[in-house]
Short mmCIF file of C-alpha atoms in Angstrom, two decimals:
data_model
loop_
_atom_site.label_atom_id
_atom_site.label_comp_id
_atom_site.label_asym_id
_atom_site.label_seq_id
_atom_site.Cartn_x
_atom_site.Cartn_y
_atom_site.Cartn_z
CA MET A 1 -35.87 -81.59 7.06
CA ASN A 2 -38.41 -80.52 9.57
CA TYR A 3 -38.18 -76.89 9.61
CA ASN A 4 -38.77 -76.88 13.59
CA LEU A 5 -35.59 -79.07 14.21
CA PRO A 6 -33.08 -75.95 14.26
CA VAL A 7 -34.48 -74.98 17.72
CA LEU A 8 -32.97 -78.29 19.00
CA LEU A 9 -29.53 -76.61 18.60
CA ILE A 10 -30.58 -74.12 21.61
CA ALA A 11 -32.98 -76.43 23.37
CA ILE A 12 -30.74 -79.40 23.83
CA PRO A 13 -27.75 -77.39 25.53
CA ILE A 14 -30.08 -75.79 27.71
CA LEU A 15 -31.81 -78.80 28.89
CA PHE A 16 -28.62 -80.66 29.50
CA SER A 17 -27.18 -77.60 31.33
CA PHE A 18 -29.51 -78.26 34.20
CA LEU A 19 -29.24 -82.15 33.92
CA SER A 20 -25.23 -81.73 34.06
CA LEU A 21 -25.52 -79.64 37.12
CA ILE A 22 -27.89 -82.33 38.72
CA LEU A 23 -26.14 -85.51 37.60
CA GLY A 24 -22.78 -83.89 38.13
CA SER A 25 -23.54 -83.77 41.92
CA PHE A 26 -23.72 -87.56 42.18
CA ASN A 27 -20.69 -88.22 39.82
CA LYS A 28 -18.52 -85.62 38.08
CA ILE A 29 -17.85 -87.82 35.05
CA PHE A 30 -21.62 -87.51 33.96
CA SER A 31 -20.89 -83.49 33.51
CA LYS A 32 -17.90 -84.45 31.23
CA VAL A 33 -19.82 -87.00 29.30
CA ILE A 34 -22.81 -84.58 28.84
CA LEU A 35 -20.75 -81.64 27.75
CA ILE A 36 -18.71 -83.52 25.03
CA SER A 37 -21.94 -85.35 24.04
CA VAL A 38 -24.18 -82.37 23.56
CA THR A 39 -21.23 -80.59 21.63
CA ILE A 40 -20.97 -83.51 19.09
CA PHE A 41 -24.62 -83.63 18.66
CA ASN A 42 -24.76 -79.70 17.60
CA ILE A 43 -21.81 -80.36 15.31
CA ILE A 44 -23.38 -83.25 13.56
CA PHE A 45 -26.75 -81.80 13.59
CA GLY A 46 -25.35 -78.48 12.56
CA ILE A 47 -23.71 -80.14 9.56
CA SER A 48 -26.88 -81.66 8.60
CA ILE A 49 -28.81 -78.46 8.63
CA TYR A 50 -25.93 -76.91 6.63
CA ASN A 51 -26.60 -79.31 3.70
CA SER A 52 -30.27 -78.59 3.99
CA VAL A 53 -29.53 -74.84 3.63
CA LEU A 54 -27.33 -75.51 0.64
CA LYS A 55 -30.02 -77.63 -1.02
CA ASN A 56 -33.11 -75.64 -0.04
CA GLY A 57 -31.97 -72.19 0.97
CA ASN A 58 -32.73 -70.29 4.17
CA ILE A 59 -34.62 -72.34 7.07
CA LEU A 60 -37.39 -70.47 8.82
CA THR A 61 -38.51 -71.84 12.29
CA VAL A 62 -41.74 -70.46 13.78
CA ILE A 63 -41.95 -70.52 17.68
CA GLY A 64 -45.38 -71.15 19.14
CA ASN A 65 -47.31 -71.15 15.78
CA TYR A 66 -47.29 -67.39 15.85
CA LEU A 67 -46.32 -66.34 12.29
CA PRO A 68 -43.81 -63.55 11.71
CA PRO A 69 -43.55 -60.71 12.19
CA PHE A 70 -45.97 -61.16 15.36
CA GLY A 71 -44.12 -64.19 16.98
CA ILE A 72 -40.59 -65.07 17.75
CA ASN A 73 -38.87 -67.10 14.94
CA LEU A 74 -35.32 -68.52 14.21
CA ILE A 75 -33.71 -67.91 10.79
CA VAL A 76 -31.01 -70.18 9.47
CA THR A 77 -28.92 -68.72 6.67
CA TYR A 78 -25.86 -69.59 4.94
CA ILE A 79 -23.60 -67.45 6.98
CA SER A 80 -25.21 -68.28 10.33
CA ILE A 81 -24.77 -72.09 9.83
CA SER A 82 -21.36 -71.81 8.63
CA PHE A 83 -20.29 -69.78 11.46
CA LEU A 84 -21.95 -72.02 13.79
CA ILE A 85 -20.09 -75.30 12.54
CA LEU A 86 -16.83 -73.28 12.95
CA PHE A 87 -17.71 -72.29 16.45
CA TYR A 88 -19.00 -75.82 17.37
CA THR A 89 -15.61 -77.27 16.46
CA LEU A 90 -13.83 -74.68 18.41
CA PHE A 91 -16.21 -75.24 21.40
CA PHE A 92 -15.45 -79.00 21.06
CA ILE A 93 -11.71 -78.24 21.35
CA ALA A 94 -12.16 -76.01 24.47
CA SER A 95 -14.46 -78.63 25.89
CA LEU A 96 -11.95 -81.27 25.38
CA ILE A 97 -9.15 -79.26 27.00
CA PHE A 98 -11.53 -78.51 29.95
CA THR A 99 -12.50 -82.09 30.45
CA SER A 100 -9.12 -83.42 30.29
CA LYS A 101 -8.25 -81.56 33.64
CA ASN A 102 -9.51 -82.66 36.89
CA ASP A 103 -11.58 -79.61 38.41
CA GLU A 104 -13.81 -80.11 41.43
CA ARG A 105 -16.25 -77.59 40.01
CA VAL A 106 -16.54 -79.49 36.79
CA ASP A 107 -20.62 -79.80 37.22
CA LYS A 108 -20.95 -76.23 37.54
CA ILE A 109 -18.38 -75.08 34.91
CA SER A 110 -19.98 -77.66 32.46
CA SER A 111 -23.42 -76.14 33.19
CA VAL A 112 -21.97 -72.70 32.46
CA LEU A 113 -20.28 -73.88 29.16
CA LEU A 114 -23.59 -75.38 27.99
CA LEU A 115 -25.41 -72.21 28.70
CA TYR A 116 -22.83 -70.58 26.64
CA LEU A 117 -23.13 -72.80 23.66
CA ALA A 118 -26.81 -72.40 23.79
CA SER A 119 -26.65 -68.43 23.80
CA PHE A 120 -24.12 -68.14 20.94
CA THR A 121 -26.40 -70.44 19.10
CA GLY A 122 -29.35 -68.17 19.69
CA ILE A 123 -27.53 -65.14 18.80
CA LEU A 124 -26.66 -66.45 15.22
CA LEU A 125 -30.35 -67.87 14.67
CA THR A 126 -32.74 -65.42 16.11
CA GLY A 127 -34.73 -63.40 13.94
CA ASP A 128 -36.03 -61.14 16.77
CA ILE A 129 -34.09 -58.10 18.05
CA PHE A 130 -35.29 -58.45 21.69
CA ASN A 131 -34.43 -62.10 21.74
CA LEU A 132 -31.05 -61.21 20.20
CA PHE A 133 -30.69 -59.11 23.55
CA VAL A 134 -31.70 -61.88 25.86
CA PHE A 135 -29.24 -64.40 24.13
CA MET A 136 -26.54 -61.64 24.40
CA GLU A 137 -27.04 -61.26 28.08
CA ILE A 138 -26.88 -64.94 28.79
CA PHE A 139 -23.71 -64.96 26.48
CA SER A 140 -22.12 -61.98 28.47
CA ILE A 141 -22.95 -63.48 31.95
CA SER A 142 -21.47 -66.67 30.80
CA ASN A 143 -18.29 -64.85 29.77
CA ILE A 144 -18.08 -63.23 33.23
CA ILE A 145 -18.21 -66.49 34.92
CA LEU A 146 -15.64 -68.20 32.55
CA ILE A 147 -13.13 -65.27 33.04
CA SER A 148 -13.50 -65.46 36.92
CA ILE A 149 -13.03 -69.17 37.15
CA LYS A 150 -9.43 -69.06 38.10
CA ASN A 151 -10.25 -66.99 41.05
CA LYS A 152 -7.17 -64.98 41.10
CA LYS A 153 -6.65 -61.21 41.29
CA LEU A 154 -6.43 -60.69 37.43
CA SER A 155 -9.25 -62.96 36.67
CA ILE A 156 -11.60 -61.27 39.19
CA LYS A 157 -10.33 -57.82 38.13
CA GLY A 158 -10.81 -58.89 34.42
CA SER A 159 -14.35 -60.22 34.98
CA LEU A 160 -15.41 -57.16 36.87
CA LYS A 161 -14.40 -54.83 34.07
CA TYR A 162 -16.08 -56.90 31.58
CA LEU A 163 -19.16 -56.85 33.64
CA ILE A 164 -19.10 -52.90 33.94
CA ILE A 165 -18.63 -52.37 30.18
CA THR A 166 -21.11 -54.90 29.07
CA SER A 167 -23.58 -53.73 31.54
CA ILE A 168 -23.45 -50.25 29.90
CA GLY A 169 -23.64 -51.81 26.45
CA ALA A 170 -26.78 -53.69 27.40
CA SER A 171 -28.39 -50.39 28.45
CA LEU A 172 -27.47 -48.72 25.05
CA TYR A 173 -28.80 -51.91 23.25
CA LEU A 174 -32.32 -51.51 25.02
CA PHE A 175 -32.47 -47.91 24.26
CA GLY A 176 -31.85 -48.49 20.60
CA THR A 177 -34.43 -51.55 20.62
CA GLY A 178 -37.02 -49.04 22.37
CA PHE A 179 -36.41 -46.38 19.83
CA ILE A 180 -37.12 -48.86 16.92
CA TYR A 181 -40.14 -50.43 18.68
CA GLY A 182 -41.55 -46.95 19.48
CA ILE A 183 -41.25 -45.89 15.82
CA LEU A 184 -41.70 -49.23 14.02
CA GLY A 185 -44.03 -51.03 16.43
CA THR A 186 -42.13 -54.26 15.82
CA LEU A 187 -39.06 -56.38 17.08
CA ASN A 188 -38.83 -58.65 13.97
CA LEU A 189 -35.46 -58.12 12.53
CA ALA A 190 -36.65 -58.67 8.82
CA GLU A 191 -39.60 -56.24 9.42
CA ILE A 192 -37.34 -53.71 10.81
CA SER A 193 -35.10 -54.16 7.84
CA LEU A 194 -37.98 -53.64 5.40
CA ASN A 195 -39.34 -50.40 6.80
CA PHE A 196 -35.92 -48.92 8.37
CA ASP A 197 -35.81 -46.40 5.72
CA LYS A 198 -39.10 -44.90 6.81
CA ILE A 199 -37.33 -43.74 10.13
CA SER A 200 -36.24 -40.12 10.28
CA TYR A 201 -32.48 -39.36 9.77
CA PHE A 202 -32.03 -37.97 13.43
CA SER A 203 -33.54 -41.25 14.80
CA LYS A 204 -31.44 -43.34 12.56
CA VAL A 205 -28.40 -41.69 13.94
CA LEU A 206 -29.43 -42.34 17.72
CA ILE A 207 -30.19 -46.01 16.76
CA PHE A 208 -26.69 -46.29 15.02
CA LEU A 209 -24.91 -45.04 17.78
CA PHE A 210 -26.93 -46.83 20.51
CA PHE A 211 -26.31 -50.33 18.72
CA LEU A 212 -22.72 -49.44 17.94
CA GLY A 213 -21.81 -48.69 21.53
CA SER A 214 -23.62 -51.76 22.72
CA ILE A 215 -21.44 -54.22 21.16
CA MET A 216 -18.02 -52.34 21.31
CA ALA A 217 -16.76 -54.07 24.33
CA GLU A 218 -17.41 -57.61 22.95
CA LEU A 219 -15.69 -56.36 19.52
CA GLU A 220 -12.66 -55.44 21.64
CA VAL A 221 -12.59 -52.09 20.02
CA PHE A 222 -10.46 -49.16 21.67
CA PRO A 223 -11.37 -47.75 24.08
CA PHE A 224 -13.77 -49.98 25.37
CA ASN A 225 -11.44 -53.02 25.49
CA PHE A 226 -9.70 -52.20 28.73
CA TRP A 227 -10.96 -55.50 30.14
CA ILE A 228 -8.47 -57.40 27.83
CA SER A 229 -5.18 -56.62 29.80
CA ASP A 230 -6.67 -58.53 32.89
CA SER A 231 -8.95 -60.88 31.45
CA TYR A 232 -6.72 -62.95 28.97
CA PRO A 233 -3.92 -63.33 31.23
CA GLY A 234 -6.19 -64.14 34.26
CA SER A 235 -8.22 -66.74 32.49
CA LYS A 236 -7.83 -70.44 32.08
CA ASN A 237 -6.44 -71.60 28.73
CA TYR A 238 -9.73 -72.94 27.42
CA VAL A 239 -11.37 -69.77 28.29
CA ASN A 240 -8.71 -67.82 26.29
CA ILE A 241 -9.60 -70.12 23.48
CA LEU A 242 -13.07 -69.10 23.52
CA LEU A 243 -12.65 -65.48 24.12
CA SER A 244 -10.30 -65.19 21.10
CA GLY A 245 -11.70 -67.45 18.68
CA LEU A 246 -15.52 -67.49 19.38
CA SER A 247 -16.76 -64.65 21.72
CA SER A 248 -15.34 -61.87 19.73
CA ILE A 249 -16.51 -63.36 16.39
CA VAL A 250 -20.16 -63.82 17.80
CA ALA A 251 -19.98 -59.97 18.42
CA LEU A 252 -18.58 -59.51 14.79
CA TYR A 253 -21.66 -61.48 13.54
CA ILE A 254 -24.12 -59.27 15.55
CA PHE A 255 -22.36 -56.22 13.76
CA ILE A 256 -22.60 -57.65 10.44
CA ARG A 257 -26.27 -58.82 10.71
CA LEU A 258 -27.49 -55.62 12.35
CA PHE A 259 -25.62 -52.90 10.40
CA LEU A 260 -25.06 -54.54 6.80
CA THR A 261 -28.14 -56.58 6.56
CA ILE A 262 -30.77 -55.00 8.77
CA PHE A 263 -29.83 -51.34 8.82
CA GLY A 264 -28.43 -51.33 5.24
CA TYR A 265 -25.12 -49.87 5.68
CA PRO A 266 -23.38 -48.44 3.81
CA SER A 267 -26.47 -46.68 1.90
CA PHE A 268 -26.94 -44.53 5.20
CA THR A 269 -23.86 -42.74 4.80
CA THR A 270 -24.80 -39.18 3.55
CA PHE A 271 -25.15 -35.89 5.38
CA SER A 272 -28.74 -34.80 6.21
CA TYR A 273 -30.07 -31.48 7.75
CA SER A 274 -26.41 -30.20 7.51
CA LEU A 275 -25.51 -32.41 10.30
CA PRO A 276 -21.77 -33.34 10.29
CA PHE A 277 -22.48 -36.97 10.64
CA ASN A 278 -21.21 -39.76 8.24
CA VAL A 279 -21.27 -43.41 9.07
CA LYS A 280 -18.45 -44.48 6.87
CA THR A 281 -16.03 -41.85 8.18
CA LEU A 282 -17.00 -42.74 11.98
CA PHE A 283 -16.36 -46.41 11.32
CA ILE A 284 -13.16 -46.15 9.58
CA THR A 285 -11.79 -43.51 12.27
CA ILE A 286 -12.79 -45.71 15.03
CA PHE A 287 -11.84 -48.92 13.89
CA GLY A 288 -8.57 -47.58 12.16
CA LEU A 289 -7.52 -45.97 15.39
CA SER A 290 -8.40 -49.18 17.37
CA VAL A 291 -6.03 -51.16 15.03
CA ILE A 292 -3.15 -48.93 15.72
CA VAL A 293 -3.64 -48.70 19.42
CA ASN A 294 -4.08 -52.53 20.05
CA GLU A 295 -0.97 -53.13 18.05
CA LEU A 296 1.06 -50.80 20.21
CA ALA A 297 -0.35 -52.27 23.26
CA ALA A 298 0.69 -55.82 22.02
CA LEU A 299 4.19 -54.50 21.17
CA SER A 300 4.73 -52.96 24.44
CA SER A 301 3.33 -55.87 26.54
CA LYS A 302 5.65 -58.50 27.93
CA ASN A 303 2.98 -61.15 29.17
CA VAL A 304 2.44 -63.57 26.27
CA LYS A 305 -1.20 -63.97 26.99
CA ARG A 306 -1.69 -60.10 26.89
CA ILE A 307 0.32 -59.92 23.65
CA LEU A 308 -2.19 -62.57 22.10
CA GLY A 309 -5.12 -60.73 23.63
CA PHE A 310 -4.29 -57.37 22.10
CA SER A 311 -3.29 -58.89 18.92
CA SER A 312 -6.59 -60.53 18.81
CA ALA A 313 -8.30 -57.24 19.47
CA SER A 314 -6.25 -55.74 16.67
CA SER A 315 -7.22 -58.30 14.25
CA LEU A 316 -10.84 -58.02 14.93
CA SER A 317 -10.46 -54.18 14.38
CA LEU A 318 -9.09 -54.73 10.98
CA ILE A 319 -11.75 -57.06 10.02
CA LEU A 320 -14.34 -54.26 11.05
CA LEU A 321 -12.09 -51.79 9.05
CA SER A 322 -12.52 -54.04 5.93
CA LEU A 323 -16.24 -54.18 6.47
CA SER A 324 -16.51 -50.34 6.96
CA THR A 325 -15.51 -50.09 3.34
CA GLY A 326 -19.10 -51.19 2.50
CA ILE A 327 -17.85 -52.77 -0.79
CA ARG A 328 -18.03 -56.49 -1.74
CA ASP A 329 -14.32 -56.90 -2.05
CA GLY A 330 -14.18 -55.37 1.57
CA VAL A 331 -16.54 -57.81 2.88
CA ILE A 332 -14.84 -60.82 1.19
CA ALA A 333 -11.63 -59.63 2.72
CA ALA A 334 -13.23 -59.42 6.13
CA ILE A 335 -14.64 -63.06 6.04
CA LEU A 336 -11.14 -64.36 5.07
CA LEU A 337 -9.63 -62.60 7.88
CA THR A 338 -12.21 -63.95 10.24
CA ILE A 339 -11.62 -67.53 9.15
CA SER A 340 -7.90 -66.90 9.79
CA VAL A 341 -8.57 -65.53 13.34
CA ILE A 342 -11.16 -68.21 14.19
CA ILE A 343 -8.59 -70.93 13.59
CA SER A 344 -5.27 -69.21 14.33
CA LYS A 345 -5.72 -67.50 17.60
CA PRO A 346 -6.96 -70.62 19.64
CA LEU A 347 -3.92 -72.17 18.13
CA LEU A 348 -1.58 -69.63 19.27
CA PHE A 349 -3.08 -69.64 22.85
CA LEU A 350 -3.06 -73.38 22.99
CA SER A 351 0.51 -73.66 21.73
CA SER A 352 2.13 -70.83 23.87
CA HIS A 353 0.50 -72.44 26.97
CA GLN A 354 2.10 -75.65 26.34
CA ILE A 355 5.27 -74.08 25.56
CA MET A 356 5.35 -71.91 28.92
CA LYS A 357 4.30 -74.76 30.81
CA GLY A 358 6.18 -75.25 34.10
CA ASN A 359 7.23 -71.49 34.06
CA GLU A 360 5.97 -69.38 36.76
CA GLU A 361 6.40 -66.18 34.80
CA LYS A 362 4.34 -66.11 31.57
CA ASN A 363 6.33 -63.38 29.94
CA ILE A 364 8.23 -63.49 26.63
CA ASN A 365 11.42 -65.06 28.37
CA SER A 366 9.33 -68.10 29.12
CA PHE A 367 9.77 -68.87 25.31
CA ILE A 368 13.50 -69.03 25.77
CA ASP A 369 14.53 -72.60 24.79
CA GLY A 370 10.83 -73.48 23.92
CA PHE A 371 11.85 -75.47 20.78
CA ARG A 372 14.06 -77.99 22.75
CA ARG A 373 11.37 -78.33 25.49
CA ASN A 374 8.55 -78.60 23.23
CA PRO A 375 9.34 -78.97 19.38
CA LEU A 376 5.61 -80.03 18.49
CA PHE A 377 3.97 -77.03 20.00
CA SER A 378 6.62 -74.61 18.86
CA ILE A 379 6.04 -75.91 15.31
CA LEU A 380 2.39 -75.37 15.91
CA PHE A 381 2.84 -72.00 17.12
CA ILE A 382 4.88 -70.82 14.38
CA ILE A 383 2.08 -72.25 12.07
CA GLY A 384 -0.39 -70.06 13.94
CA VAL A 385 1.75 -67.09 13.59
CA PHE A 386 2.23 -67.38 9.94
CA THR A 387 -1.47 -68.03 9.36
CA LEU A 388 -2.45 -64.89 11.40
CA VAL A 389 0.18 -62.35 9.77
CA GLY A 390 -0.66 -63.57 6.29
CA PHE A 391 1.89 -66.10 5.01
CA PRO A 392 1.16 -66.68 1.18
CA LEU A 393 -1.70 -68.99 0.28
CA THR A 394 -3.33 -68.68 4.05
CA PRO A 395 -6.76 -66.99 4.29
CA SER A 396 -5.20 -64.16 5.98
CA PHE A 397 -2.90 -63.31 3.09
CA TRP A 398 -5.77 -63.25 0.62
CA GLY A 399 -7.77 -61.16 3.00
CA LYS A 400 -5.06 -58.67 3.47
CA LEU A 401 -4.19 -58.58 -0.16
CA LEU A 402 -7.74 -58.15 -1.31
CA LEU A 403 -8.16 -55.37 1.15
CA PHE A 404 -4.74 -53.56 0.10
CA LEU A 405 -5.74 -53.93 -3.76
CA SER A 406 -9.36 -52.71 -3.21
CA ALA A 407 -8.16 -49.79 -1.16
CA THR A 408 -5.86 -48.69 -3.93
CA GLU A 409 -8.75 -49.04 -6.65
CA LYS A 410 -12.27 -48.57 -5.38
CA ILE A 411 -12.47 -47.15 -1.72
CA SER A 412 -12.49 -43.55 -0.54
CA TYR A 413 -9.97 -42.77 2.46
CA THR A 414 -7.48 -44.72 0.35
CA THR A 415 -4.40 -43.63 2.04
CA LEU A 416 -5.55 -43.81 5.61
CA ILE A 417 -6.61 -47.60 4.73
CA LEU A 418 -3.29 -48.40 3.32
CA VAL A 419 -1.16 -46.82 6.06
CA ILE A 420 -3.16 -48.81 8.69
CA VAL A 421 -2.92 -52.16 6.91
CA VAL A 422 0.76 -51.71 6.33
CA PHE A 423 1.35 -50.48 9.94
CA SER A 424 -0.69 -53.35 11.32
CA ILE A 425 1.23 -56.09 9.36
CA THR A 426 4.60 -54.48 10.28
CA ILE A 427 4.15 -54.30 14.07
CA GLU A 428 2.60 -57.86 14.11
CA LEU A 429 5.47 -59.25 12.18
CA PHE A 430 7.82 -57.56 14.58
CA TYR A 431 6.27 -58.97 17.95
CA TYR A 432 5.38 -62.33 16.74
CA PHE A 433 8.94 -62.76 15.11
CA ARG A 434 10.40 -61.69 18.52
CA LEU A 435 8.37 -64.46 20.18
CA MET A 436 9.51 -67.17 17.64
CA HIS A 437 13.08 -66.07 18.06
CA LYS A 438 12.92 -66.73 21.39
CA LEU A 439 12.05 -70.23 20.93
CA PHE A 440 15.35 -71.00 19.34
CA ILE A 441 17.52 -69.22 22.08
CA LYS A 442 19.30 -71.77 24.10
CA ASP A 443 19.38 -71.61 27.91
CA GLU A 444 22.67 -72.85 28.81
CA LYS A 445 22.08 -72.46 32.61
CA LYS A 446 19.26 -74.95 32.74
CA GLU A 447 19.01 -78.48 31.63
CA VAL A 448 16.42 -78.98 29.13
CA GLU A 449 13.45 -80.99 30.20
CA LYS A 450 10.98 -82.22 27.53
CA THR A 451 7.39 -81.05 28.25
CA LYS A 452 4.87 -83.75 28.80
CA ASN A 453 1.83 -82.83 26.39
CA ASN A 454 -1.47 -83.78 27.12
CA PHE A 455 -3.50 -85.84 24.52
CA ALA A 456 -6.26 -83.18 24.43
CA TYR A 457 -3.65 -80.55 23.55
CA ILE A 458 -1.77 -82.63 21.05
CA PHE A 459 -5.33 -83.48 19.37
CA SER A 460 -6.53 -79.97 19.44
CA GLY A 461 -3.35 -78.65 18.20
CA VAL A 462 -2.86 -80.71 15.30
CA LEU A 463 -6.55 -80.47 14.28
CA LEU A 464 -6.33 -76.64 14.13
CA ALA A 465 -3.08 -76.91 12.03
CA LEU A 466 -4.46 -79.36 9.68
CA THR A 467 -7.67 -77.26 9.35
CA ILE A 468 -5.33 -74.28 8.45
CA ILE A 469 -3.40 -76.46 5.96
CA PHE A 470 -6.87 -77.64 4.28
CA PHE A 471 -8.15 -73.98 3.86
CA SER A 472 -4.59 -72.99 2.55
CA VAL A 473 -4.22 -75.74 -0.22
CA LYS A 474 -7.95 -75.77 -1.14
CA PRO A 475 -8.40 -72.03 -2.36
CA TYR A 476 -11.37 -72.74 -4.45
CA PHE A 477 -13.12 -74.51 -1.57
CA THR A 478 -12.48 -71.33 0.61
CA GLN A 479 -13.55 -69.03 -2.13
CA ASN A 480 -16.77 -70.81 -2.51
CA ILE A 481 -17.54 -70.59 1.26
CA VAL A 482 -16.53 -66.91 1.34
CA GLU A 483 -18.58 -65.89 -1.83
CA LYS A 484 -21.70 -67.76 -0.66
CA ALA A 485 -21.41 -66.06 2.68
CA THR A 486 -20.87 -62.48 1.22
CA ASP A 487 -23.89 -63.01 -1.07
CA ASP A 488 -26.11 -63.96 1.95
CA ILE A 489 -24.68 -60.66 3.88
CA PHE A 490 -25.76 -58.33 0.83
CA ASN A 491 -28.97 -60.41 0.12
CA LYS A 492 -31.19 -57.98 2.34
CA SER A 493 -34.44 -58.91 0.26
CA GLY A 494 -33.74 -62.68 0.46
CA TYR A 495 -33.44 -62.48 4.09
CA ILE A 496 -36.68 -60.35 4.49
CA LYS A 497 -38.58 -62.92 2.26
CA SER A 498 -37.39 -65.94 4.13
CA CYS A 499 -38.49 -64.54 7.43
CA LEU A 500 -41.74 -63.29 6.34
CA LYS A 501 -42.56 -65.79 3.88
CA SER A 502 -45.30 -67.42 6.17
CA GLY A 503 -47.16 -64.33 6.94
CA GLU A 504 -48.02 -61.07 5.21
CA ILE A 505 -45.35 -58.43 4.77
CA ASP A 506 -46.39 -55.66 6.75
CA ASP A 507 -45.31 -52.47 4.73
CA ARG A 508 -46.57 -49.90 7.04
#
């Protein structure tokens, strides 16, 4: 494979984003065709690159013929391309649902969706810390626009909240980038990783705090997730699918790449200069508290989308808690839980939308008699619930079991982690089984009308359910993916060599 080709995964969506806007002004069908076609191209091309990475290892793409660390580069690793293929599939589902609707703004929305596609691809592939910021900004702006599409009070309110918190995060990210550039004189992620130990302890603390604060909103971590209560209920269904299964996981990838691969967490966890600062303690406290608060928020909510939104935030915090252990088993558990969230959360939003179809109130009572109205999506909803809470054989089951077992054997803060995991599972079971119970309660006052299901929803729901079944009945396949991804995360030296192999490693 030509090592310059991965750039097409970013360039093609950007190019067609403008073409979609231009051609769509003549005929809306052009915008729909462009959106679906570009998504399919990225899926097929992404699989091709995945096979190349399996055979030849990491792929380095040099932009403008300026060799790293002086020029901008893209680096395709196993975990980045694996995540991208899952993201592209999910994006295809969201695009299919969007194009099945008749929206007068289809040309404009398609253009935004393609920029969204290009931005999260850039985030996963870039090898430059400032370009990561640029792609994050495009990504955040796209999210803000997508949340506000419904043009209702909740959607506008949610998008404004998201705008405020991500703007603060962007400022913190720039402060952190400025600190690194001022000290090391480089923006290349690999060279930063190579020389990060040369930074003084106090500067490291500031850099950690700046970068952690910059992505807390996208990670849906309490108390930076106040935008959830309005954004999820106020958004279109395909936007809910993107927010829960894609946007938050992109932020999770940023956390993994920056803190585990580049900054070398958990090696930087000791006290120094008598300062009472320990990164592991900080992470476990913040993410553990976030799990508890988000689960309680989901339990107390009556709006179904709000329940699913806070549940998504809690699941993400549990993944971050698992990563915070800093050990191999904890990272494996986190990846298993991530796979579960990427597949099950979109299925839950998609299914609940069809179950509540025709009901003005989108609260838990909208689920009453849902099984008789829509048996297919009731079954799909139940499959999604079982997957998320950790039904035996699902990736979530193995992830939570591994986190539980590793906490009893290898991790400090054992009692705290065990209590949080058990609490999360218990509360999650309660509010999800409450929803499932409503599906089978008969409403004798109303005559049952079967819901007409859109083909796009049927195809998407069945595809997600089959994916869940595949990962559940093929444990060795899942194990192979997860172990390779974990090796990639911990292979700091391999990442550095792949990025700097075309030039001299600057060991200043």
